[in-house]
mmCIF file of C-alpha atoms in Angstrom:
data_model
loop_
_atom_site.group_PDB
_atom_site.id
_atom_site.type_symbol
_atom_site.label_atom_id
_atom_site.label_comp_id
_atom_site.label_asym_id
_atom_site.label_seq_id
_atom_site.Cartn_x
_atom_site.Cartn_y
_atom_site.Cartn_z
ATOM 1 C CA MET A 1 0.000 0.000 0.000
ATOM 2 C CA GLU A 2 2.760 2.379 0.913
ATOM 3 C CA GLU A 3 4.645 1.487 -2.286
ATOM 4 C CA GLY A 4 1.569 2.362 -4.371
ATOM 5 C CA CYS A 5 1.256 5.765 -2.690
ATOM 6 C CA MET A 6 4.904 6.436 -3.310
ATOM 7 C CA ILE A 7 4.549 5.573 -7.025
ATOM 8 C CA ASN A 8 1.486 7.785 -7.370
ATOM 9 C CA SER A 9 3.295 10.640 -5.637
ATOM 10 C CA HIS A 10 6.260 10.184 -7.965
ATOM 11 C CA PHE A 11 4.128 10.356 -11.123
ATOM 12 C CA LEU A 12 2.212 13.304 -9.676
ATOM 13 C CA GLY A 13 5.447 15.178 -9.121
ATOM 14 C CA ILE A 14 6.617 14.489 -12.681
ATOM 15 C CA SER A 15 3.290 15.639 -14.103
ATOM 16 C CA LEU A 16 3.389 18.813 -12.045
ATOM 17 C CA PHE A 17 6.952 19.490 -13.170
ATOM 18 C CA MET A 18 6.021 19.074 -16.848
ATOM 19 C CA ARG A 19 3.097 21.462 -16.452
ATOM 20 C CA CYS A 20 5.327 24.071 -14.857
ATOM 21 C CA LEU A 21 7.899 23.612 -17.613
ATOM 22 C CA ARG A 22 5.269 24.116 -20.343
ATOM 23 C CA MET A 23 3.994 27.212 -18.606
ATOM 24 C CA LEU A 24 7.524 28.587 -18.350
ATOM 25 C CA VAL A 25 8.119 27.992 -22.062
ATOM 26 C CA ARG A 26 4.886 29.806 -22.948
ATOM 27 C CA ILE A 27 5.872 32.738 -20.771
ATOM 28 C CA LEU A 28 9.279 32.942 -22.425
ATOM 29 C CA VAL A 29 7.712 32.812 -25.896
ATOM 30 C CA LEU A 30 5.262 35.580 -25.003
ATOM 31 C CA LEU A 31 8.064 37.681 -23.610
ATOM 32 C CA TYR A 32 10.101 37.151 -26.768
ATOM 33 C CA LEU A 33 7.194 38.057 -29.021
ATOM 34 C CA ALA A 34 6.480 41.133 -26.977
ATOM 35 C CA GLY A 35 10.096 42.237 -26.963
ATOM 36 C CA ALA A 36 10.900 41.405 -30.603
ATOM 37 C CA PRO A 37 9.227 44.506 -32.102
ATOM 38 C CA ALA A 38 10.882 46.736 -29.551
ATOM 39 C CA LEU A 39 14.245 45.107 -30.267
ATOM 40 C CA ALA A 40 13.718 45.507 -34.008
ATOM 41 C CA GLN A 41 12.874 49.172 -33.600
ATOM 42 C CA THR A 42 16.020 49.616 -31.566
ATOM 43 C CA LEU A 43 18.224 47.931 -34.178
ATOM 44 C CA CYS A 44 16.588 49.466 -37.257
ATOM 45 C CA GLN A 45 16.527 53.255 -37.233
ATOM 46 C CA PRO A 46 16.938 55.945 -39.896
ATOM 47 C CA ASN A 47 20.560 56.897 -40.498
ATOM 48 C CA ALA A 48 21.750 53.832 -38.595
ATOM 49 C CA SER A 49 25.440 53.168 -39.068
ATOM 50 C CA ASN A 50 24.837 49.658 -40.426
ATOM 51 C CA GLY A 51 21.533 50.417 -42.155
ATOM 52 C CA TYR A 52 20.625 51.351 -45.700
ATOM 53 C CA LYS A 53 17.761 53.339 -47.150
ATOM 54 C CA VAL A 54 15.912 51.945 -50.143
ATOM 55 C CA ARG A 55 13.855 54.083 -52.525
ATOM 56 C CA ILE A 56 11.551 52.407 -55.057
ATOM 57 C CA SER A 57 9.820 54.068 -58.041
ATOM 58 C CA ILE A 58 7.341 51.478 -59.278
ATOM 59 C CA LYS A 59 5.123 53.947 -61.164
ATOM 60 C CA THR A 60 8.072 55.441 -63.000
ATOM 61 C CA ALA A 61 9.356 52.034 -64.049
ATOM 62 C CA LEU A 62 6.116 50.274 -65.008
ATOM 63 C CA GLY A 63 3.616 53.067 -65.700
ATOM 64 C CA ASN A 64 0.072 51.705 -65.973
ATOM 65 C CA GLN A 65 1.308 48.218 -65.115
ATOM 66 C CA ALA A 66 2.667 49.319 -61.731
ATOM 67 C CA TYR A 67 1.834 46.986 -58.838
ATOM 68 C CA GLU A 68 0.949 47.916 -55.274
ATOM 69 C CA TRP A 69 3.651 47.847 -52.632
ATOM 70 C CA ASN A 70 2.229 45.847 -49.731
ATOM 71 C CA GLU A 71 3.204 43.312 -47.088
ATOM 72 C CA ASN A 72 3.785 40.632 -49.722
ATOM 73 C CA GLU A 73 6.273 42.843 -51.558
ATOM 74 C CA MET A 74 8.023 43.611 -48.288
ATOM 75 C CA PHE A 75 8.311 39.892 -47.578
ATOM 76 C CA LEU A 76 9.733 39.392 -51.071
ATOM 77 C CA PHE A 77 12.332 42.093 -50.432
ATOM 78 C CA ARG A 78 13.366 40.435 -47.186
ATOM 79 C CA ALA A 79 13.573 37.088 -48.964
ATOM 80 C CA THR A 80 15.745 38.485 -51.786
ATOM 81 C CA MET A 81 18.044 40.142 -49.265
ATOM 82 C CA ALA A 82 18.315 36.884 -47.321
ATOM 83 C CA PHE A 83 19.223 35.198 -50.611
ATOM 84 C CA ALA A 84 21.873 37.851 -51.277
ATOM 85 C CA MET A 85 23.392 37.349 -47.822
ATOM 86 C CA ARG A 86 23.404 33.580 -48.263
ATOM 87 C CA ARG A 87 25.062 33.906 -51.636
ATOM 88 C CA TYR A 88 27.706 36.300 -50.349
ATOM 89 C CA TYR A 89 28.592 34.344 -47.202
ATOM 90 C CA LYS A 90 28.018 30.972 -48.937
ATOM 91 C CA THR A 91 25.888 29.770 -46.044
ATOM 92 C CA GLU A 92 22.235 28.814 -45.609
ATOM 93 C CA THR A 93 21.769 30.239 -42.141
ATOM 94 C CA TYR A 94 20.238 33.563 -43.245
ATOM 95 C CA ASN A 95 16.447 33.862 -43.486
ATOM 96 C CA VAL A 96 13.808 36.587 -43.627
ATOM 97 C CA ASP A 97 13.938 37.073 -39.858
ATOM 98 C CA ASN A 98 17.466 38.439 -40.246
ATOM 99 C CA ILE A 99 16.230 41.296 -42.466
ATOM 100 C CA ILE A 100 14.590 44.034 -40.398
ATOM 101 C CA MET A 101 12.752 46.875 -42.133
ATOM 102 C CA CYS A 102 11.550 50.129 -40.616
ATOM 103 C CA ASN A 103 10.442 53.703 -41.293
ATOM 104 C CA GLN A 104 8.438 52.836 -44.396
ATOM 105 C CA THR A 105 6.773 55.710 -46.279
ATOM 106 C CA LEU A 106 3.885 55.800 -48.757
ATOM 107 C CA ARG A 107 6.213 56.870 -51.577
ATOM 108 C CA VAL A 108 7.862 53.483 -51.055
ATOM 109 C CA SER A 109 11.026 54.168 -49.185
ATOM 110 C CA PHE A 110 12.303 52.410 -46.093
ATOM 111 C CA TRP A 111 15.374 51.516 -44.085
ATOM 112 C CA PHE A 112 16.664 48.014 -43.422
ATOM 113 C CA VAL A 113 19.380 46.291 -41.425
ATOM 114 C CA VAL A 114 20.671 42.730 -41.407
ATOM 115 C CA THR A 115 21.160 40.827 -38.161
ATOM 116 C CA SER A 116 23.551 37.975 -37.520
ATOM 117 C CA PRO A 117 22.071 34.454 -37.628
ATOM 118 C CA GLU A 118 24.068 33.547 -34.505
ATOM 119 C CA ASN A 119 23.069 36.637 -32.528
ATOM 120 C CA SER A 120 19.883 38.514 -33.433
ATOM 121 C CA THR A 121 21.035 41.579 -31.486
ATOM 122 C CA MET A 122 24.216 42.008 -33.549
ATOM 123 C CA LEU A 123 24.075 43.792 -36.910
ATOM 124 C CA ILE A 124 26.045 42.766 -39.976
ATOM 125 C CA PRO A 125 28.543 45.512 -40.975
ATOM 126 C CA ASN A 126 27.340 47.719 -43.805
ATOM 127 C CA ALA A 127 30.439 46.903 -45.859
ATOM 128 C CA ASP A 128 29.389 43.240 -46.060
ATOM 129 C CA VAL A 129 25.785 44.184 -46.813
ATOM 130 C CA GLU A 130 26.975 46.447 -49.630
ATOM 131 C CA LYS A 131 29.061 43.664 -51.160
ATOM 132 C CA ALA A 132 26.161 41.222 -50.904
ATOM 133 C CA VAL A 133 23.792 43.682 -52.591
ATOM 134 C CA SER A 134 26.292 44.436 -55.368
ATOM 135 C CA MET A 135 26.849 40.734 -56.013
ATOM 136 C CA SER A 136 23.104 40.005 -56.380
ATOM 137 C CA ARG A 137 21.918 43.414 -57.604
ATOM 138 C CA HIS A 138 20.653 42.061 -60.928
ATOM 139 C CA ARG A 139 18.666 39.284 -59.224
ATOM 140 C CA ILE A 140 17.125 41.738 -56.748
ATOM 141 C CA ASN A 141 16.103 44.121 -59.539
ATOM 142 C CA ASN A 142 14.549 41.318 -61.567
ATOM 143 C CA ALA A 143 12.481 40.155 -58.608
ATOM 144 C CA PHE A 144 10.654 43.509 -58.662
ATOM 145 C CA LEU A 145 10.849 44.199 -62.439
ATOM 146 C CA LEU A 146 12.958 47.283 -61.697
ATOM 147 C CA THR A 147 16.418 48.678 -62.478
ATOM 148 C CA ASP A 148 19.210 50.383 -60.567
ATOM 149 C CA ARG A 149 17.496 53.727 -61.208
ATOM 150 C CA THR A 150 14.066 52.663 -59.963
ATOM 151 C CA LEU A 151 15.251 50.471 -57.063
ATOM 152 C CA GLU A 152 17.891 52.559 -55.330
ATOM 153 C CA PHE A 153 20.041 51.468 -52.421
ATOM 154 C CA LEU A 154 21.167 54.880 -51.250
ATOM 155 C CA GLY A 155 24.861 54.742 -50.447
ATOM 156 C CA ILE A 156 25.486 51.722 -52.704
ATOM 157 C CA HIS A 157 26.732 52.586 -56.170
ATOM 158 C CA PRO A 158 24.746 51.144 -59.086
ATOM 159 C CA THR A 159 26.254 48.187 -60.801
ATOM 160 C CA LEU A 160 27.919 48.916 -64.117
ATOM 161 C CA ALA A 161 26.345 47.269 -67.120
ATOM 162 C CA ALA A 162 28.479 44.654 -68.800
ATOM 163 C CA PRO A 163 30.116 45.963 -71.968
ATOM 164 C CA VAL A 164 28.344 44.897 -75.121
ATOM 165 C CA ASN A 165 30.570 42.966 -77.503
ATOM 166 C CA PRO A 166 29.340 43.483 -81.082
ATOM 167 C CA ASP A 167 29.132 40.466 -83.366
ATOM 168 C CA THR A 168 31.224 42.300 -85.975
ATOM 169 C CA PRO A 169 34.713 43.502 -84.925
ATOM 170 C CA PRO A 170 35.018 47.315 -84.814
ATOM 171 C CA TRP A 171 37.971 47.328 -87.219
ATOM 172 C CA LEU A 172 35.878 45.485 -89.804
ATOM 173 C CA ILE A 173 33.096 48.062 -89.458
ATOM 174 C CA VAL A 174 35.584 50.915 -89.998
ATOM 175 C CA PHE A 175 37.116 49.111 -92.978
ATOM 176 C CA GLY A 176 33.676 48.628 -94.537
ATOM 177 C CA VAL A 177 32.842 52.311 -94.079
ATOM 178 C CA VAL A 178 36.122 53.404 -95.700
ATOM 179 C CA ILE A 179 35.722 51.018 -98.649
ATOM 180 C CA GLY A 180 32.119 52.139 -99.120
ATOM 181 C CA ALA A 181 33.218 55.789 -99.168
ATOM 182 C CA VAL A 182 35.938 55.017 -101.743
ATOM 183 C CA PHE A 183 33.526 53.197 -104.043
ATOM 184 C CA ALA A 184 30.991 56.004 -103.682
ATOM 185 C CA GLY A 185 33.677 58.528 -104.678
ATOM 186 C CA ILE A 186 34.692 56.470 -107.728
ATOM 187 C CA ILE A 187 31.095 56.125 -108.898
ATOM 188 C CA ALA A 188 30.484 59.852 -108.400
ATOM 189 C CA LEU A 189 33.640 60.649 -110.412
ATOM 190 C CA LEU A 190 32.616 58.353 -113.295
ATOM 191 C CA VAL A 191 29.097 59.776 -113.403
ATOM 192 C CA SER A 192 30.461 63.329 -113.350
ATOM 193 C CA SER A 193 32.907 62.579 -116.211
ATOM 194 C CA LEU A 194 30.137 60.973 -118.287
ATOM 195 C CA LEU A 195 27.842 63.963 -117.788
ATOM 196 C CA GLN A 196 30.609 66.389 -118.736
ATOM 197 C CA LYS A 197 31.382 64.390 -121.896
ATOM 198 C CA ARG A 198 27.732 64.396 -122.957
ATOM 199 C CA ARG A 199 27.443 68.117 -122.302
ATOM 200 C CA LYS A 200 30.590 68.760 -124.400
ATOM 201 C CA GLU A 201 29.294 66.671 -127.312
ATOM 202 C CA LYS A 202 25.943 68.397 -127.149
ATOM 203 C CA GLY A 203 27.664 71.799 -127.154
ATOM 204 C CA MET A 204 29.745 70.906 -130.228
ATOM 205 C CA MET A 205 26.662 69.743 -132.086
ATOM 206 C CA GLU A 206 24.861 72.958 -131.258
ATOM 207 C CA ASP A 207 27.874 75.038 -132.417
ATOM 208 C CA GLY A 208 27.967 73.147 -135.757
ATOM 209 C CA GLN A 209 24.268 73.660 -136.275
ATOM 210 C CA ASP A 210 24.623 77.362 -135.556
ATOM 211 C CA GLU A 211 27.483 77.647 -138.053
ATOM 212 C CA GLU A 212 25.485 75.898 -140.757
ATOM 213 C CA ASP A 213 22.479 78.104 -140.125
ATOM 214 C CA ARG A 214 24.697 81.201 -140.334
ATOM 215 C CA GLN A 215 26.162 80.134 -143.688
ATOM 216 C CA MET A 216 22.732 79.424 -145.078
ATOM 217 C CA LYS A 217 21.555 82.867 -144.098
ATOM 218 C CA GLY A 218 24.629 84.420 -145.697
ATOM 219 C CA VAL A 219 23.905 82.749 -149.029
ATOM 220 C CA GLU A 220 20.312 83.817 -148.966
ATOM 221 C CA ASN A 221 21.437 87.414 -148.455
ATOM 222 C CA ASP A 222 24.079 87.241 -151.218
ATOM 223 C CA ASN A 223 26.820 87.683 -148.686
ATOM 224 C CA VAL A 224 30.185 86.048 -149.026
ATOM 225 C CA LEU A 225 31.154 84.234 -145.862
ATOM 226 C CA ASP A 226 34.478 82.978 -144.789
ATOM 227 C CA GLY A 227 35.169 79.403 -145.574
ATOM 228 C CA ILE A 228 34.102 77.129 -148.407
ATOM 229 C CA TYR A 229 30.475 76.766 -149.257
ATOM 230 C CA ASN A 230 29.508 73.723 -151.357
ATOM 231 C CA ARG A 231 26.877 74.964 -153.823
ATOM 232 C CA GLY A 232 26.086 71.520 -155.013
ATOM 233 C CA PHE A 233 24.081 70.858 -151.920
ATOM 234 C CA THR A 234 22.002 74.038 -152.008
ATOM 235 C CA ASP A 235 18.383 74.263 -153.055
ATOM 236 C CA ASP A 236 18.808 77.691 -154.629
ATOM 237 C CA ASP A 237 17.801 77.640 -158.356
ATOM 238 C CA ARG A 238 20.503 80.166 -159.198
ATOM 239 C CA PHE A 239 23.153 77.582 -158.521
ATOM 240 C CA THR A 240 21.429 74.500 -159.836
ATOM 241 C CA LYS A 241 19.910 75.856 -163.113
ATOM 242 C CA LEU A 242 21.818 74.832 -166.238
#
């Protein structure tokens, strides 16, 4: 009988201990949830030394197809930044909880900081955040259908576009232009010479016709003109009558 009471007391003590432990865990969780926003507000502030301001111009970039900036877009931004941090550090420990945003405005601007996965109260240095953003800038822009000009990380220089390598070498383009200019000059010279030759021939023909007309008029007027006039080819009866 005494052994049964002792066993019951033992199980009762264990059950009571487990209940107290569960209650303690719930209290700790509630305290954490209550203190998390206050901690985030303390870590993320405008002009923070390890924070960055982001300015987004959705209307300018997309016009009538602009989307609304809401909680889903904010979650997407945090996810893309977590991706950038993972890619830079080559680790999978970063998640959206490590990206804290604050001071959001209606014109879509806000500040953000990145916390350490090992210690949520420690901020990642802005130099590392800048390198992570620069490394994944193209992927971040594409996630929001924006560019460096419409998704600005103030204090982080825009990424330079990769130089475009033309399919045709530049020297070949220059050579083609020079050869084309030479051929155009040759054709223009030939056309000009041909036109001048035709004009000269036409002028000589007109001069001969004028000379013939002048001689004919001289004969009709009984004038003697310089040169030889073949009377055998005239229609005047005075010279053809036998």
